[in-house]
Short mmCIF file of C-alpha atoms in Angstrom, two decimals:
data_model
loop_
_atom_site.label_atom_id
_atom_site.label_comp_id
_atom_site.label_asym_id
_atom_site.label_seq_id
_atom_site.Cartn_x
_atom_site.Cartn_y
_atom_site.Cartn_z
CA UNK I 1 0.00 0.00 0.00
CA UNK I 2 2.84 2.42 0.81
CA UNK I 3 4.32 2.03 -2.67
CA UNK I 4 0.97 2.82 -4.26
CA UNK I 5 0.50 5.94 -2.11
CA UNK I 6 4.00 7.12 -2.94
CA UNK I 7 3.35 6.52 -6.64
CA UNK I 8 0.04 8.43 -6.55
CA UNK I 9 1.62 11.39 -4.80
CA UNK I 10 4.68 11.47 -7.07
CA UNK I 11 2.71 11.11 -10.30
CA UNK I 12 0.18 13.77 -9.41
CA UNK I 13 2.99 16.13 -8.38
CA UNK I 14 4.75 15.61 -11.72
CA UNK I 15 1.52 16.16 -13.64
CA UNK I 16 0.80 19.46 -11.89
CA UNK I 17 4.29 20.59 -12.85
CA UNK I 18 3.83 19.43 -16.40
CA UNK I 19 0.50 21.25 -16.70
CA UNK I 20 1.99 24.62 -15.74
CA UNK I 21 5.57 24.34 -16.99
CA UNK I 22 4.92 26.25 -20.22
CA UNK I 23 2.57 28.91 -18.83
CA UNK I 24 3.68 32.50 -18.51
CA UNK I 25 2.70 34.44 -15.40
CA UNK I 26 0.06 36.27 -17.45
CA UNK I 27 -1.38 33.00 -18.75
CA UNK I 28 -1.29 31.44 -15.29
CA UNK I 29 -3.20 34.40 -13.82
CA UNK I 30 -5.75 34.59 -16.66
CA UNK I 31 -9.37 34.14 -15.55
CA UNK I 32 -11.49 33.21 -18.60
CA UNK I 33 -14.81 35.05 -18.62
CA UNK I 34 -13.64 36.70 -15.39
CA UNK I 35 -15.22 33.90 -13.38
CA UNK I 36 -12.87 30.91 -13.44
CA UNK I 37 -10.07 30.57 -10.93
CA UNK I 38 -6.72 30.91 -12.71
CA UNK I 39 -4.14 28.14 -13.00
CA UNK I 40 -1.85 29.83 -10.48
CA UNK I 41 -4.64 29.72 -7.90
CA UNK I 42 -5.07 25.96 -8.40
CA UNK I 43 -1.37 25.34 -7.85
CA UNK I 44 -1.28 27.59 -4.78
CA UNK I 45 -4.39 25.92 -3.42
CA UNK I 46 -2.71 22.53 -3.73
CA UNK I 47 0.35 23.85 -1.86
CA UNK I 48 -1.91 25.12 0.93
CA UNK I 49 -3.77 21.79 0.97
CA UNK I 50 -0.46 19.94 1.29
CA UNK I 51 0.36 22.07 4.30
CA UNK I 52 -2.99 21.14 5.87
CA UNK I 53 -2.35 17.45 5.18
CA UNK I 54 1.06 17.74 6.85
CA UNK I 55 -0.56 19.40 9.85
CA UNK I 56 -3.15 16.63 10.10
CA UNK I 57 -0.33 14.08 9.92
CA UNK I 58 1.34 15.78 12.86
CA UNK I 59 4.29 16.83 10.69
CA UNK I 60 3.79 20.58 10.89
CA UNK I 61 5.76 22.73 10.76
CA UNK I 62 7.75 20.49 8.41
CA UNK I 63 7.56 23.33 5.89
CA UNK I 64 5.92 26.73 5.78
CA UNK I 65 4.31 28.89 3.14
CA UNK I 66 4.45 32.65 2.89
CA UNK I 67 1.83 33.97 5.30
CA UNK I 68 -0.43 35.47 2.64
CA UNK I 69 -0.66 32.17 0.71
CA UNK I 70 -3.15 30.62 3.13
CA UNK I 71 -5.69 33.42 2.65
CA UNK I 72 -5.02 33.83 -1.08
CA UNK I 73 -5.33 30.14 -1.93
CA UNK I 74 -8.01 28.94 0.49
CA UNK I 75 -11.10 27.13 -0.82
CA UNK I 76 -13.68 29.42 -2.36
CA UNK I 77 -11.13 31.98 -3.50
CA UNK I 78 -9.59 32.23 -6.96
CA UNK I 79 -10.96 35.55 -8.04
CA UNK I 80 -9.09 38.61 -9.23
CA UNK I 81 -5.99 39.04 -7.09
CA UNK I 82 -2.36 40.05 -7.21
CA UNK I 83 -1.00 36.52 -7.53
CA UNK I 84 2.67 35.75 -6.91
CA UNK I 85 4.70 34.59 -9.92
CA UNK I 86 3.77 31.07 -11.04
CA UNK I 87 7.36 29.86 -10.60
CA UNK I 88 7.24 30.84 -6.90
CA UNK I 89 3.85 29.22 -6.34
CA UNK I 90 4.86 26.05 -8.20
CA UNK I 91 8.04 25.93 -6.12
CA UNK I 92 5.98 26.05 -2.91
CA UNK I 93 3.77 23.27 -4.26
CA UNK I 94 6.87 21.15 -4.89
CA UNK I 95 8.32 21.88 -1.43
CA UNK I 96 5.09 20.94 0.33
CA UNK I 97 4.58 17.91 -1.93
CA UNK I 98 8.09 16.67 -1.21
CA UNK I 99 7.47 17.06 2.52
CA UNK I 100 4.21 15.10 2.27
CA UNK I 101 6.00 12.37 0.31
CA UNK I 102 8.71 12.13 2.98
CA UNK I 103 6.07 11.76 5.69
CA UNK I 104 4.21 9.15 3.60
CA UNK I 105 7.43 7.14 3.30
CA UNK I 106 7.66 6.73 7.07
CA UNK I 107 4.18 7.21 8.52
CA UNK I 108 2.06 4.56 10.15
CA UNK I 109 -0.46 4.24 7.33
CA UNK I 110 -3.31 2.92 9.47
CA UNK I 111 -2.93 5.68 12.06
CA UNK I 112 -6.17 7.54 12.63
CA UNK I 113 -6.31 11.21 11.68
CA UNK I 114 -7.88 13.05 14.60
CA UNK I 115 -10.60 15.53 13.69
CA UNK I 116 -10.15 14.90 9.97
CA UNK I 117 -11.97 17.62 8.01
CA UNK I 118 -12.32 15.47 4.90
CA UNK I 119 -13.70 12.11 3.85
CA UNK I 120 -10.80 10.16 5.31
CA UNK I 121 -10.01 8.58 8.65
CA UNK I 122 -6.45 7.26 8.36
CA UNK I 123 -3.15 8.60 7.08
CA UNK I 124 -3.30 6.27 4.05
CA UNK I 125 -6.81 7.47 3.20
CA UNK I 126 -5.70 11.08 3.57
CA UNK I 127 -2.81 10.56 1.14
CA UNK I 128 -5.12 8.88 -1.34
CA UNK I 129 -7.49 11.82 -1.01
CA UNK I 130 -4.57 14.24 -1.52
CA UNK I 131 -3.67 12.57 -4.80
CA UNK I 132 -7.29 12.56 -5.98
CA UNK I 133 -7.65 16.21 -4.98
CA UNK I 134 -4.64 17.03 -7.14
CA UNK I 135 -6.20 15.27 -10.15
CA UNK I 136 -9.36 17.34 -9.76
CA UNK I 137 -7.26 20.51 -10.01
CA UNK I 138 -5.17 19.05 -12.83
CA UNK I 139 -8.45 18.71 -14.73
CA UNK I 140 -9.27 22.34 -14.03
CA UNK I 141 -5.81 23.45 -15.16
CA UNK I 142 -6.04 21.42 -18.38
CA UNK I 143 -9.38 23.10 -19.16
CA UNK I 144 -7.78 26.49 -18.56
CA UNK I 145 -4.92 25.46 -20.85
CA UNK I 146 -7.44 24.61 -23.59
CA UNK I 147 -9.10 28.01 -23.20
CA UNK I 148 -5.66 29.60 -23.60
CA UNK I 149 -5.06 27.62 -26.81
CA UNK I 150 -2.27 25.59 -25.24
CA UNK I 151 -1.54 22.07 -26.50
CA UNK I 152 -3.14 19.05 -24.89
CA UNK I 153 -0.71 17.23 -22.66
CA UNK I 154 -2.55 13.95 -22.32
CA UNK I 155 -5.93 12.34 -23.00
#
């Protein structure tokens, strides 16, 4: 089970990176129709989610994010904002993803997550949820890429 969790986390991390690697800051901050959250928000949201997962795993403060990231990238946001450069946000996603992967390599997978805010009860379930959550946002980013006229990366 550990190998599968590690694979899911590593693959989803690589795919997020692949989805934004060719976006400029302007493209990453673009909000089609003025209503969709931009690609940079999705990546920042995933970094903030990773930090929450680390906290739930009892690994905080394994890493930190710039203070304003938590408010800027929380659920329900994604509107017009002065977003940091995509490279910085993607770097924070990688740092938090790497920290989560390190914890997943050593954690007791069946350990209960106390006061879990999501649909998971154990560390293994939380990591599986984290990977699935990333794929949801990868789908959003690939739709944004299509609206920008960027090439399809898969599918």
